[in-house]
Short mmCIF file of C-alpha atoms and ligand atoms in Angstrom, two decimals:
data_model
loop_
_atom_site.label_atom_id
_atom_site.label_comp_id
_atom_site.label_asym_id
_atom_site.label_seq_id
_atom_site.Cartn_x
_atom_site.Cartn_y
_atom_site.Cartn_z
CA MET W 1 -13.45 -12.62 -24.07
CA GLN W 2 -9.86 -11.59 -24.67
CA ALA W 3 -7.21 -14.01 -25.88
CA HIS W 4 -4.95 -13.57 -22.85
CA SER W 5 -7.89 -14.21 -20.60
CA LEU W 6 -8.65 -17.43 -22.46
CA LEU W 7 -5.06 -18.48 -22.13
CA ARG W 8 -4.77 -17.87 -18.46
CA ARG W 9 -7.99 -19.73 -17.80
CA ALA W 10 -7.01 -22.72 -19.94
CA LEU W 11 -7.02 -25.93 -18.01
CA VAL W 12 -3.73 -27.12 -16.72
CA VAL W 13 -3.29 -30.64 -15.48
CA ALA W 14 -2.17 -30.01 -11.95
CA ALA W 15 -3.41 -31.00 -8.57
CA ILE W 16 -5.91 -28.75 -6.94
CA THR W 17 -4.51 -27.78 -3.58
CA CYS W 18 -7.70 -27.03 -1.76
CA ALA W 19 -8.54 -29.27 1.15
CA ALA W 20 -12.11 -29.88 0.07
CA ASN W 21 -11.41 -31.90 -3.03
CA VAL W 22 -13.96 -32.65 -5.67
CA SER W 23 -14.41 -36.33 -6.35
CA ALA W 24 -12.17 -38.47 -8.51
CA GLN W 25 -10.79 -35.63 -10.49
CA ALA W 26 -9.92 -36.24 -14.13
CA LEU W 27 -10.16 -32.56 -14.96
CA PRO W 28 -8.13 -30.67 -12.39
CA VAL W 29 -7.78 -26.94 -12.47
CA GLN W 30 -5.05 -24.64 -11.29
CA ALA W 31 -5.51 -21.30 -9.65
CA ASP W 32 -5.05 -18.64 -12.29
CA ALA W 33 -4.22 -14.95 -12.17
CA ALA W 34 -7.86 -13.86 -12.01
CA GLU W 35 -8.51 -16.11 -9.05
CA ALA W 36 -5.38 -14.90 -7.29
CA HIS W 37 -6.46 -11.31 -7.79
CA THR W 38 -9.93 -12.05 -6.45
CA ALA W 39 -8.48 -13.93 -3.48
CA LYS W 40 -6.45 -10.82 -2.65
CA ALA W 41 -9.50 -8.58 -2.88
CA PHE W 42 -11.31 -11.02 -0.60
CA GLU W 43 -8.55 -10.75 2.03
CA THR W 44 -8.75 -6.96 1.83
CA ALA W 45 -12.49 -7.20 2.48
CA ARG W 46 -11.85 -9.54 5.39
CA GLN W 47 -9.55 -6.99 7.00
CA GLN W 48 -12.31 -4.42 6.72
CA GLY W 49 -14.71 -6.64 8.66
CA PRO W 50 -17.93 -8.59 8.21
CA LEU W 51 -19.83 -5.82 6.43
CA ALA W 52 -17.23 -5.57 3.68
CA LEU W 53 -17.07 -9.36 3.51
CA HIS W 54 -20.83 -9.51 3.10
CA ALA W 55 -20.75 -7.01 0.27
CA PHE W 56 -17.98 -9.01 -1.40
CA LEU W 57 -19.67 -12.38 -0.99
CA ALA W 58 -23.24 -11.30 -1.84
CA THR W 59 -22.69 -11.67 -5.56
CA MET W 60 -20.11 -14.45 -5.48
CA PRO W 61 -21.38 -17.42 -7.53
CA LYS W 62 -22.41 -20.03 -4.99
CA GLY W 63 -23.68 -22.92 -7.10
CA GLY W 64 -26.45 -24.59 -5.11
CA ASP W 65 -28.06 -24.87 -1.71
CA LEU W 66 -28.32 -28.61 -1.04
CA HIS W 67 -29.80 -28.50 2.44
CA ASN W 68 -32.87 -26.34 2.37
CA HIS W 69 -36.27 -27.27 3.85
CA LEU W 70 -38.86 -25.44 1.79
CA SER W 71 -41.22 -24.60 4.65
CA GLY W 72 -38.30 -23.56 6.88
CA ALA W 73 -37.03 -21.30 4.12
CA ILE W 74 -40.13 -19.09 4.11
CA TYR W 75 -39.89 -15.86 6.06
CA ALA W 76 -42.43 -15.10 8.78
CA GLU W 77 -43.70 -12.05 6.89
CA SER W 78 -44.80 -14.34 4.05
CA TRP W 79 -46.62 -16.72 6.40
CA ILE W 80 -48.56 -13.77 7.83
CA SER W 81 -49.54 -12.41 4.45
CA GLN W 82 -50.59 -15.86 3.17
CA ALA W 83 -52.53 -16.61 6.38
CA ALA W 84 -54.30 -13.27 6.06
CA ALA W 85 -55.18 -13.99 2.43
CA ASP W 86 -56.53 -17.42 3.37
CA GLY W 87 -58.71 -16.04 6.17
CA LEU W 88 -56.96 -18.02 8.89
CA CYS W 89 -57.36 -17.37 12.61
CA VAL W 90 -54.53 -17.16 15.15
CA ASP W 91 -54.62 -18.78 18.56
CA ILE W 92 -53.32 -15.93 20.70
CA ALA W 93 -52.02 -18.04 23.59
CA THR W 94 -49.71 -20.08 21.34
CA SER W 95 -49.29 -17.63 18.42
CA SER W 96 -50.26 -20.49 16.13
CA LEU W 97 -52.24 -20.31 12.91
CA LEU W 98 -55.34 -22.48 13.02
CA ASP W 99 -56.51 -24.91 10.43
CA LYS W 100 -59.53 -23.70 8.44
CA SER W 101 -61.54 -26.65 9.73
CA THR W 102 -61.07 -25.34 13.30
CA SER W 103 -62.18 -21.77 12.72
CA ARG W 104 -62.22 -19.23 9.99
CA ALA W 105 -61.98 -15.44 9.87
CA PRO W 106 -63.94 -13.28 10.41
CA ASN W 107 -65.61 -15.74 12.80
CA CYS W 108 -62.55 -16.46 14.94
CA ALA W 109 -63.46 -17.81 18.38
CA SER W 110 -62.66 -16.28 21.74
CA GLY W 111 -58.91 -16.29 22.40
CA GLN W 112 -58.33 -16.06 18.66
CA ARG W 113 -57.82 -13.26 16.18
CA SER W 114 -57.88 -13.03 12.46
CA ALA W 115 -54.38 -13.29 10.95
CA ALA W 116 -55.39 -10.34 8.77
CA ASP W 117 -55.56 -8.20 11.93
CA ALA W 118 -51.77 -8.39 12.06
CA LEU W 119 -51.62 -6.20 8.97
CA SER W 120 -53.08 -3.31 10.96
CA ASP W 121 -51.86 -4.23 14.44
CA GLN W 122 -48.08 -3.97 14.68
CA HIS W 123 -47.99 -5.73 18.08
CA LEU W 124 -49.74 -8.79 16.70
CA TYR W 125 -47.54 -8.65 13.61
CA ASP W 126 -44.39 -8.56 15.75
CA ALA W 127 -45.62 -11.39 17.97
CA LEU W 128 -46.24 -13.57 14.93
CA VAL W 129 -42.87 -12.81 13.31
CA ASP W 130 -41.21 -13.79 16.60
CA ALA W 131 -43.34 -16.94 16.90
CA PHE W 132 -42.59 -18.06 13.33
CA SER W 133 -38.82 -17.56 13.60
CA ILE W 134 -35.93 -17.13 16.00
CA ARG W 135 -36.17 -13.35 15.89
CA SER W 136 -36.00 -11.87 19.40
CA PHE W 137 -35.65 -15.33 20.85
CA VAL W 138 -33.85 -15.64 24.19
CA PRO W 139 -33.50 -19.10 25.75
CA SER W 140 -35.12 -19.53 29.14
CA ALA W 141 -35.53 -22.36 31.62
CA GLY W 142 -37.18 -25.26 29.80
CA HIS W 143 -37.22 -23.53 26.41
CA SER W 144 -34.04 -23.77 24.35
CA GLY W 145 -33.15 -22.58 20.86
CA HIS W 146 -33.74 -26.18 19.77
CA ASP W 147 -37.32 -26.03 21.11
CA GLN W 148 -38.08 -22.63 19.60
CA PHE W 149 -36.66 -23.69 16.25
CA PHE W 150 -38.70 -26.86 15.90
CA ASP W 151 -41.83 -25.34 17.48
CA THR W 152 -42.07 -22.71 14.74
CA PHE W 153 -43.10 -25.33 12.15
CA GLY W 154 -46.28 -26.27 14.01
CA ARG W 155 -47.27 -22.61 14.28
CA PHE W 156 -47.36 -21.86 10.57
CA GLN W 157 -48.30 -25.25 9.12
CA ALA W 158 -51.96 -24.26 8.65
CA VAL W 159 -50.76 -22.41 5.53
CA THR W 160 -50.79 -25.35 3.14
CA PRO W 161 -48.67 -26.30 0.13
CA GLN W 162 -51.86 -26.98 -1.83
CA GLN W 163 -52.59 -23.25 -1.66
CA HIS W 164 -49.13 -21.70 -1.52
CA MET W 165 -46.30 -23.93 -2.68
CA GLY W 166 -45.99 -21.85 -5.86
CA ASP W 167 -45.54 -18.71 -3.73
CA TRP W 168 -42.85 -20.47 -1.70
CA LEU W 169 -40.94 -21.59 -4.79
CA ASN W 170 -41.12 -18.03 -6.08
CA GLU W 171 -39.77 -16.66 -2.79
CA VAL W 172 -36.84 -19.05 -2.40
CA SER W 173 -35.73 -19.00 -6.02
CA ALA W 174 -35.94 -15.19 -6.17
CA ARG W 175 -33.79 -14.94 -3.03
CA ALA W 176 -31.34 -17.49 -4.44
CA ALA W 177 -31.02 -15.53 -7.68
CA THR W 178 -30.08 -12.32 -5.88
CA GLN W 179 -27.20 -14.18 -4.26
CA ASN W 180 -25.93 -15.67 -7.53
CA GLU W 181 -27.14 -19.17 -6.73
CA GLN W 182 -28.26 -21.31 -9.62
CA TYR W 183 -29.61 -24.51 -8.06
CA LEU W 184 -31.82 -25.51 -5.15
CA GLU W 185 -32.46 -29.01 -3.87
CA LEU W 186 -35.51 -28.41 -1.72
CA MET W 187 -36.73 -30.79 0.97
CA VAL W 188 -40.50 -31.23 0.94
CA THR W 189 -42.97 -33.63 2.55
CA PRO W 190 -45.76 -34.18 0.02
CA PRO W 191 -49.12 -35.57 1.17
CA PHE W 192 -48.91 -39.10 2.54
CA ALA W 193 -52.26 -39.52 4.32
CA HIS W 194 -53.04 -42.75 2.48
CA ALA W 195 -49.62 -44.25 3.26
CA LYS W 196 -50.13 -43.29 6.89
CA GLU W 197 -53.53 -44.92 6.99
CA LEU W 198 -52.23 -48.10 5.36
CA ALA W 199 -49.36 -48.26 7.85
CA HIS W 200 -51.82 -47.94 10.69
CA THR W 201 -54.11 -50.63 9.29
CA LEU W 202 -51.40 -53.13 8.39
CA GLY W 203 -49.25 -52.50 11.47
CA TRP W 204 -45.60 -53.29 11.98
CA GLN W 205 -43.89 -56.42 10.73
CA ALA W 206 -40.20 -57.09 11.04
CA ASP W 207 -40.17 -58.63 7.54
CA PHE W 208 -39.47 -55.69 5.19
CA ASP W 209 -40.30 -57.76 2.09
CA ALA W 210 -43.70 -58.76 3.42
CA MET W 211 -44.43 -55.20 4.51
CA ARG W 212 -43.55 -53.75 1.16
CA ARG W 213 -45.61 -56.34 -0.70
CA GLN W 214 -48.65 -55.65 1.45
CA LEU W 215 -48.35 -51.87 1.24
CA LEU W 216 -48.11 -52.04 -2.55
CA ALA W 217 -50.95 -54.56 -2.76
CA HIS W 218 -53.18 -52.24 -0.75
CA GLY W 219 -52.62 -49.31 -3.09
CA LEU W 220 -49.70 -47.36 -1.60
CA LYS W 221 -48.92 -46.05 -5.07
CA ASP W 222 -52.36 -44.43 -5.37
CA GLU W 223 -50.88 -41.36 -3.70
CA LEU W 224 -48.22 -40.87 -6.38
CA THR W 225 -50.52 -38.95 -8.68
CA VAL W 226 -51.55 -36.59 -5.85
CA ASP W 227 -47.92 -35.84 -5.09
CA GLU W 228 -46.99 -35.41 -8.75
CA ARG W 229 -49.89 -33.04 -9.29
CA LEU W 230 -48.94 -30.90 -6.29
CA LEU W 231 -45.48 -30.33 -7.74
CA THR W 232 -46.72 -29.71 -11.26
CA GLN W 233 -49.17 -27.08 -10.05
CA ALA W 234 -46.64 -25.41 -7.75
CA LEU W 235 -43.97 -25.22 -10.44
CA ALA W 236 -46.49 -23.82 -12.93
CA GLU W 237 -47.56 -21.18 -10.40
CA ARG W 238 -43.95 -20.20 -9.71
CA LYS W 239 -43.38 -19.88 -13.45
CA ARG W 240 -46.47 -17.71 -13.76
CA GLN W 241 -45.49 -15.43 -10.88
CA GLN W 242 -41.96 -15.01 -12.22
CA HIS W 243 -43.12 -14.49 -15.83
CA CYS W 244 -40.71 -17.21 -16.89
CA ASP W 245 -42.24 -17.60 -20.35
CA SER W 246 -41.95 -13.93 -21.20
CA LYS W 247 -39.14 -11.59 -22.17
CA GLN W 248 -39.47 -9.94 -18.76
CA ALA W 249 -38.67 -13.16 -16.92
CA ASP W 250 -37.59 -12.64 -13.30
CA ALA W 251 -34.06 -13.63 -12.32
CA GLY W 252 -35.56 -16.41 -10.18
CA CYS W 253 -36.54 -18.31 -13.34
CA ALA W 254 -32.88 -19.16 -13.92
CA VAL W 255 -32.65 -20.99 -10.60
CA GLN W 256 -33.04 -24.69 -11.23
CA ILE W 257 -35.10 -26.56 -8.65
CA ARG W 258 -35.17 -30.24 -7.71
CA PHE W 259 -36.77 -31.90 -4.70
CA LEU W 260 -35.82 -34.29 -1.93
CA TYR W 261 -38.59 -36.36 -0.40
CA GLN W 262 -38.70 -35.77 3.35
CA VAL W 263 -39.57 -38.73 5.54
CA LEU W 264 -40.70 -37.88 9.08
CA ARG W 265 -38.44 -40.05 11.23
CA GLY W 266 -40.14 -39.33 14.56
CA ALA W 267 -43.00 -41.77 13.98
CA ALA W 268 -43.88 -45.41 14.53
CA PRO W 269 -41.75 -47.78 12.42
CA GLU W 270 -44.65 -48.92 10.22
CA ARG W 271 -45.36 -45.29 9.28
CA VAL W 272 -41.69 -44.48 8.65
CA PHE W 273 -41.40 -47.57 6.45
CA ALA W 274 -44.57 -46.77 4.49
CA GLN W 275 -43.59 -43.15 3.93
CA THR W 276 -40.05 -44.10 2.94
CA LEU W 277 -41.39 -46.65 0.46
CA LEU W 278 -43.71 -44.01 -0.98
CA GLY W 279 -40.73 -41.65 -1.33
CA PHE W 280 -38.67 -44.25 -3.20
CA GLU W 281 -41.61 -45.06 -5.48
CA LEU W 282 -42.20 -41.38 -6.19
CA ALA W 283 -38.56 -40.61 -6.94
CA SER W 284 -38.50 -43.64 -9.27
CA VAL W 285 -41.30 -42.34 -11.50
CA ASP W 286 -40.89 -38.55 -11.22
CA SER W 287 -37.43 -37.19 -12.02
CA ARG W 288 -38.14 -33.89 -10.26
CA TRP W 289 -37.69 -35.82 -7.02
CA VAL W 290 -33.99 -36.66 -6.95
CA GLY W 291 -33.67 -38.30 -3.57
CA ILE W 292 -34.77 -39.05 -0.04
CA ASN W 293 -33.96 -37.44 3.30
CA PHE W 294 -35.06 -38.15 6.88
CA VAL W 295 -36.14 -35.16 8.98
CA MET W 296 -37.44 -34.09 12.40
CA PRO W 297 -35.31 -33.73 15.56
CA GLU W 298 -32.74 -36.50 15.55
CA ASP W 299 -32.71 -36.39 19.35
CA GLY W 300 -36.46 -37.15 19.57
CA TYR W 301 -37.50 -40.32 21.40
CA LEU W 302 -38.52 -42.36 18.34
CA SER W 303 -35.68 -41.00 16.17
CA MET W 304 -33.19 -42.19 18.77
CA ARG W 305 -34.91 -45.47 19.63
CA ASP W 306 -35.37 -46.54 16.01
CA TYR W 307 -32.26 -45.01 14.45
CA SER W 308 -30.58 -48.29 13.48
CA LEU W 309 -33.86 -49.85 12.39
CA GLN W 310 -34.50 -46.88 10.11
CA MET W 311 -31.00 -47.19 8.62
CA HIS W 312 -31.76 -50.85 7.83
CA MET W 313 -35.04 -49.84 6.16
CA LEU W 314 -33.01 -47.57 3.89
CA ASP W 315 -30.50 -50.33 3.22
CA TYR W 316 -33.34 -52.65 2.17
CA LEU W 317 -35.08 -50.07 -0.02
CA HIS W 318 -31.83 -48.82 -1.56
CA ARG W 319 -31.21 -52.32 -2.90
CA LEU W 320 -34.60 -52.26 -4.63
CA TYR W 321 -34.38 -48.65 -5.84
CA PRO W 322 -30.63 -48.08 -6.31
CA LYS W 323 -31.07 -45.03 -8.55
CA VAL W 324 -32.80 -42.95 -5.87
CA HIS W 325 -30.24 -40.81 -4.08
CA ILE W 326 -30.00 -40.65 -0.30
CA SER W 327 -28.92 -37.75 1.90
CA LEU W 328 -29.47 -38.04 5.62
CA HIS W 329 -29.59 -35.74 8.60
CA ALA W 330 -27.08 -37.50 10.83
CA GLY W 331 -25.09 -36.32 13.79
CA GLU W 332 -27.29 -33.25 14.31
CA LEU W 333 -26.59 -33.86 17.98
CA ALA W 334 -24.38 -32.51 20.72
CA PRO W 335 -23.15 -33.68 24.12
CA GLY W 336 -25.86 -33.22 26.72
CA LEU W 337 -28.69 -33.23 24.20
CA VAL W 338 -28.68 -37.04 24.28
CA PRO W 339 -26.77 -39.59 26.42
CA PRO W 340 -23.14 -40.19 25.32
CA ASP W 341 -24.02 -43.53 23.70
CA GLY W 342 -26.37 -41.72 21.35
CA LEU W 343 -23.45 -39.80 19.85
CA ARG W 344 -21.39 -42.82 18.88
CA PHE W 345 -22.75 -44.21 15.62
CA HIS W 346 -25.32 -42.14 13.69
CA ILE W 347 -23.06 -40.79 10.96
CA ARG W 348 -21.28 -44.10 10.51
CA GLN W 349 -24.53 -46.04 10.17
CA ALA W 350 -25.93 -43.47 7.74
CA VAL W 351 -22.87 -44.00 5.56
CA GLU W 352 -22.19 -47.70 6.06
CA ILE W 353 -25.71 -49.12 6.37
CA ALA W 354 -28.08 -46.59 4.81
CA HIS W 355 -25.91 -45.70 1.76
CA ALA W 356 -26.07 -41.97 2.43
CA GLU W 357 -24.18 -40.10 -0.30
CA ARG W 358 -24.41 -36.92 1.73
CA ILE W 359 -24.69 -36.18 5.43
CA GLY W 360 -26.71 -33.27 6.75
CA HIS W 361 -24.94 -31.50 9.65
CA GLY W 362 -22.54 -34.21 10.91
CA VAL W 363 -21.90 -32.01 13.94
CA ASP W 364 -21.14 -34.76 16.48
CA VAL W 365 -18.63 -36.60 14.30
CA MET W 366 -15.79 -36.36 16.83
CA TYR W 367 -17.94 -38.14 19.42
CA GLU W 368 -18.46 -41.14 17.13
CA ASP W 369 -16.45 -44.31 17.67
CA HIS W 370 -13.09 -44.01 15.85
CA PRO W 371 -13.82 -40.57 14.44
CA GLU W 372 -10.56 -40.28 12.52
CA THR W 373 -11.18 -43.44 10.54
CA LEU W 374 -14.75 -42.37 9.91
CA LEU W 375 -13.55 -39.03 8.53
CA ASP W 376 -11.03 -40.82 6.30
CA GLU W 377 -13.71 -43.22 5.11
CA MET W 378 -15.99 -40.32 4.20
CA ALA W 379 -13.16 -38.64 2.33
CA THR W 380 -12.29 -41.83 0.45
CA HIS W 381 -15.88 -42.49 -0.53
CA HIS W 382 -16.63 -38.83 -1.29
CA VAL W 383 -19.48 -38.56 1.18
CA MET W 384 -20.22 -34.85 1.30
CA VAL W 385 -21.28 -33.01 4.45
CA GLU W 386 -23.90 -30.26 4.22
CA ILE W 387 -22.68 -27.63 6.67
CA ASN W 388 -25.33 -25.42 8.31
CA LEU W 389 -23.45 -23.07 10.63
CA THR W 390 -26.25 -20.82 11.88
CA SER W 391 -28.65 -23.70 12.37
CA ASN W 392 -26.04 -25.62 14.38
CA ASP W 393 -25.47 -22.59 16.58
CA VAL W 394 -29.18 -21.95 17.19
CA ILE W 395 -30.38 -25.55 17.59
CA LEU W 396 -27.36 -27.25 19.12
CA GLY W 397 -25.39 -24.38 20.60
CA VAL W 398 -22.38 -25.55 18.57
CA SER W 399 -20.16 -22.94 16.95
CA GLY W 400 -16.55 -21.79 16.60
CA THR W 401 -13.94 -24.20 17.92
CA ASN W 402 -16.62 -26.72 18.85
CA HIS W 403 -17.71 -27.05 15.23
CA PRO W 404 -16.11 -29.84 13.18
CA LEU W 405 -15.93 -27.93 9.87
CA PRO W 406 -12.12 -27.49 10.07
CA LEU W 407 -11.72 -31.21 10.79
CA TYR W 408 -13.80 -32.19 7.79
CA LEU W 409 -11.63 -29.91 5.65
CA LYS W 410 -8.42 -31.27 7.17
CA HIS W 411 -9.42 -34.83 6.35
CA GLY W 412 -10.41 -33.93 2.80
CA VAL W 413 -14.09 -34.71 3.37
CA PRO W 414 -16.03 -32.73 0.76
CA VAL W 415 -18.27 -30.06 2.28
CA ALA W 416 -20.64 -27.36 1.05
CA LEU W 417 -22.41 -24.56 2.87
CA SER W 418 -26.19 -24.57 3.08
CA THR W 419 -28.94 -22.73 4.92
CA ASP W 420 -31.12 -25.48 6.47
CA ASP W 421 -34.03 -23.14 7.31
CA GLU W 422 -33.25 -19.64 6.12
CA GLY W 423 -36.72 -18.30 6.97
CA VAL W 424 -36.83 -19.61 10.53
CA SER W 425 -33.20 -18.53 11.11
CA ARG W 426 -33.70 -15.27 9.19
CA ILE W 427 -30.50 -15.69 7.23
CA ASP W 428 -29.49 -16.45 3.65
CA LEU W 429 -26.67 -18.37 2.01
CA THR W 430 -24.47 -15.28 1.80
CA HIS W 431 -24.74 -15.02 5.57
CA GLU W 432 -23.36 -18.55 5.87
CA TYR W 433 -20.46 -17.74 3.53
CA VAL W 434 -19.60 -14.71 5.65
CA ARG W 435 -19.83 -16.80 8.79
CA ALA W 436 -17.53 -19.49 7.36
CA ALA W 437 -14.99 -16.83 6.43
CA GLU W 438 -15.23 -15.03 9.76
CA ASP W 439 -15.42 -17.94 12.18
CA PHE W 440 -13.14 -20.40 10.41
CA GLY W 441 -10.88 -18.16 8.36
CA LEU W 442 -11.81 -19.85 5.08
CA ASP W 443 -10.13 -18.14 2.15
CA TYR W 444 -11.52 -17.41 -1.29
CA PRO W 445 -10.18 -20.54 -3.06
CA THR W 446 -11.74 -22.71 -0.34
CA LEU W 447 -15.11 -20.95 -0.56
CA LYS W 448 -14.94 -21.34 -4.32
CA GLN W 449 -14.29 -25.04 -3.84
CA LEU W 450 -17.32 -25.32 -1.56
CA ALA W 451 -19.45 -23.63 -4.22
CA ARG W 452 -18.16 -26.15 -6.78
CA ASN W 453 -18.91 -29.00 -4.36
CA SER W 454 -22.51 -27.84 -4.09
CA LEU W 455 -23.03 -28.81 -7.71
CA THR W 456 -20.61 -31.73 -7.93
CA TYR W 457 -22.44 -33.45 -5.08
CA SER W 458 -25.89 -32.37 -6.14
CA PHE W 459 -28.25 -35.12 -7.20
CA LEU W 460 -28.68 -33.68 -10.67
CA PRO W 461 -28.35 -36.51 -13.19
CA GLY W 462 -25.29 -37.05 -15.34
CA GLU W 463 -21.55 -37.36 -15.04
CA SER W 464 -19.61 -34.67 -13.23
CA LEU W 465 -17.53 -32.19 -15.17
CA TRP W 466 -14.60 -33.10 -12.98
CA THR W 467 -14.48 -36.75 -13.99
CA THR W 468 -14.83 -36.48 -17.76
CA LYS W 469 -12.03 -36.28 -20.26
CA ALA W 470 -14.38 -34.83 -22.89
CA CYS W 471 -13.64 -31.23 -21.89
CA GLN W 472 -9.91 -31.46 -21.35
CA GLY W 473 -8.05 -28.50 -22.75
CA GLU W 474 -11.22 -26.40 -22.85
CA THR W 475 -11.68 -23.07 -21.13
CA LEU W 476 -14.06 -23.75 -18.28
CA GLY W 477 -17.40 -22.02 -18.76
CA ASP W 478 -16.60 -20.97 -22.33
CA SER W 479 -19.69 -20.21 -24.40
CA GLN W 480 -18.40 -22.27 -27.32
CA PRO W 481 -16.59 -25.36 -26.16
CA GLY W 482 -15.34 -27.98 -28.65
CA THR W 483 -17.58 -30.64 -30.14
CA SER W 484 -16.82 -33.48 -27.75
CA CYS W 485 -17.20 -31.20 -24.73
CA GLN W 486 -20.45 -29.83 -26.12
CA ARG W 487 -21.75 -33.34 -26.67
CA PHE W 488 -20.77 -34.28 -23.14
CA LEU W 489 -22.44 -31.23 -21.63
CA ALA W 490 -25.62 -32.00 -23.55
CA SER W 491 -25.59 -35.46 -21.99
CA SER W 492 -25.25 -34.30 -18.40
CA GLU W 493 -27.48 -31.89 -16.50
CA LYS W 494 -24.96 -31.87 -13.69
CA ALA W 495 -22.04 -30.95 -15.92
CA THR W 496 -24.13 -28.29 -17.66
CA SER W 497 -24.81 -26.63 -14.31
CA GLN W 498 -21.13 -26.95 -13.37
CA TRP W 499 -20.14 -25.32 -16.66
CA GLU W 500 -22.52 -22.46 -15.92
CA LEU W 501 -20.95 -22.02 -12.47
CA GLU W 502 -17.51 -21.78 -14.08
CA ARG W 503 -18.85 -19.13 -16.44
CA ARG W 504 -20.21 -17.15 -13.50
CA LEU W 505 -16.98 -17.54 -11.52
CA HIS W 506 -15.04 -16.23 -14.49
CA THR W 507 -17.30 -13.17 -14.72
CA PHE W 508 -17.06 -12.58 -10.99
CA GLU W 509 -13.29 -12.89 -10.91
CA GLU W 510 -12.90 -10.56 -13.86
CA THR W 511 -14.66 -7.85 -11.89
CA HIS W 512 -13.40 -8.44 -8.33
ZN1 ZN Z 601 -32.16 -29.86 7.99
#
């Protein structure tokens, strides 16, 4: 690294001007010459159109993807190949893979075919790719993008994590690496059959304390070892497939992975409570699980009916397990999808009752009661919004001027771009960066800020680089920072990943 380059990248105490501020900044940075040069090159690419923008953004360091459902991230082609390997049958009428207990190739029943047939029958192959994703999808009466999107999950779920989670981790981390991502926070629902059974047996009680006591007394925690083992095996398999312990390690090995425990919100309250409790218990004993999230269509009957009740469950459990982080799908709604009253309070309750540190989607924010004060509150408390542009377009039909991204930015609410379900949507994170630049005119410094946010607001442990004084005066991302900075970085996984992002940004800006 040349001396002048070090100098121009030295930290200067000055306010960052970007709208999407990082939280409580003690270590502000100022745009330097390299960034200005890169920003200019970015604008040139923009003038040339989306293809040039894509080429520019493909290798831009993007930090992490904080809103990524592992099963939704797998491409249809992988489901087909794994189903074929497992000897699964396909129900032709619904294009759904069938559980091995139902039937098994080569003895598939009438109206079924072997998934392996798709490898030699292009028509079947195409039908399955379309069924497992939004490819070729055209809405029709009674079947919206929302329906197609959520229906895909039931069609490929016969391919199980017990057999293939290692393959999935390989796929998503390899794809992340090619786009210069370094961190994934993947949402996964580990087995919870025992919790489900206990919930059913014990039934619903309005007294959270009594419910928790009884669930624990009846062995809710027995399932923890099953869930821990699943992750251990999957991570080991990913490591094996990517040769992470060898000198020929794949690029995917460098992508750090953590997990968010998905609770299925569209279920009876006793089951939601039991599964949420299991998630908090798991995240308390296994640091690979960094938090909790609630999933399934927010507009579903039970999700809507029990929304406030579920927020109070989280409030109760958060008090008992304060170290477990919470991010919540909230406001993944649009006018017409639910009655107007249903749009008025989900994001606010997620923040004010359920202690959500991050909001997934937040699309209906302007239909909430007192939206401006809510936006200001989120900015003040640094509640980040995970923005999923393609998903919002496909599922909710919300895009362009109907999307609140510019309002979040205007109010200084921190945001980051994420993919939601890159396999089902057949996109990647680069695609979302291009879309943000094209549809909302975001410039390079703003996109860079969003990349920084994706690590600042990650649930990796440790203090943020932006709040410490230990690295003041240092060159961000330098390979040999001073002693106190080094000591600080060693103490914080989050700051270490942020430092790495700064190193990558420096490299990128030197060459663009
Ligand atoms: Zn999601």
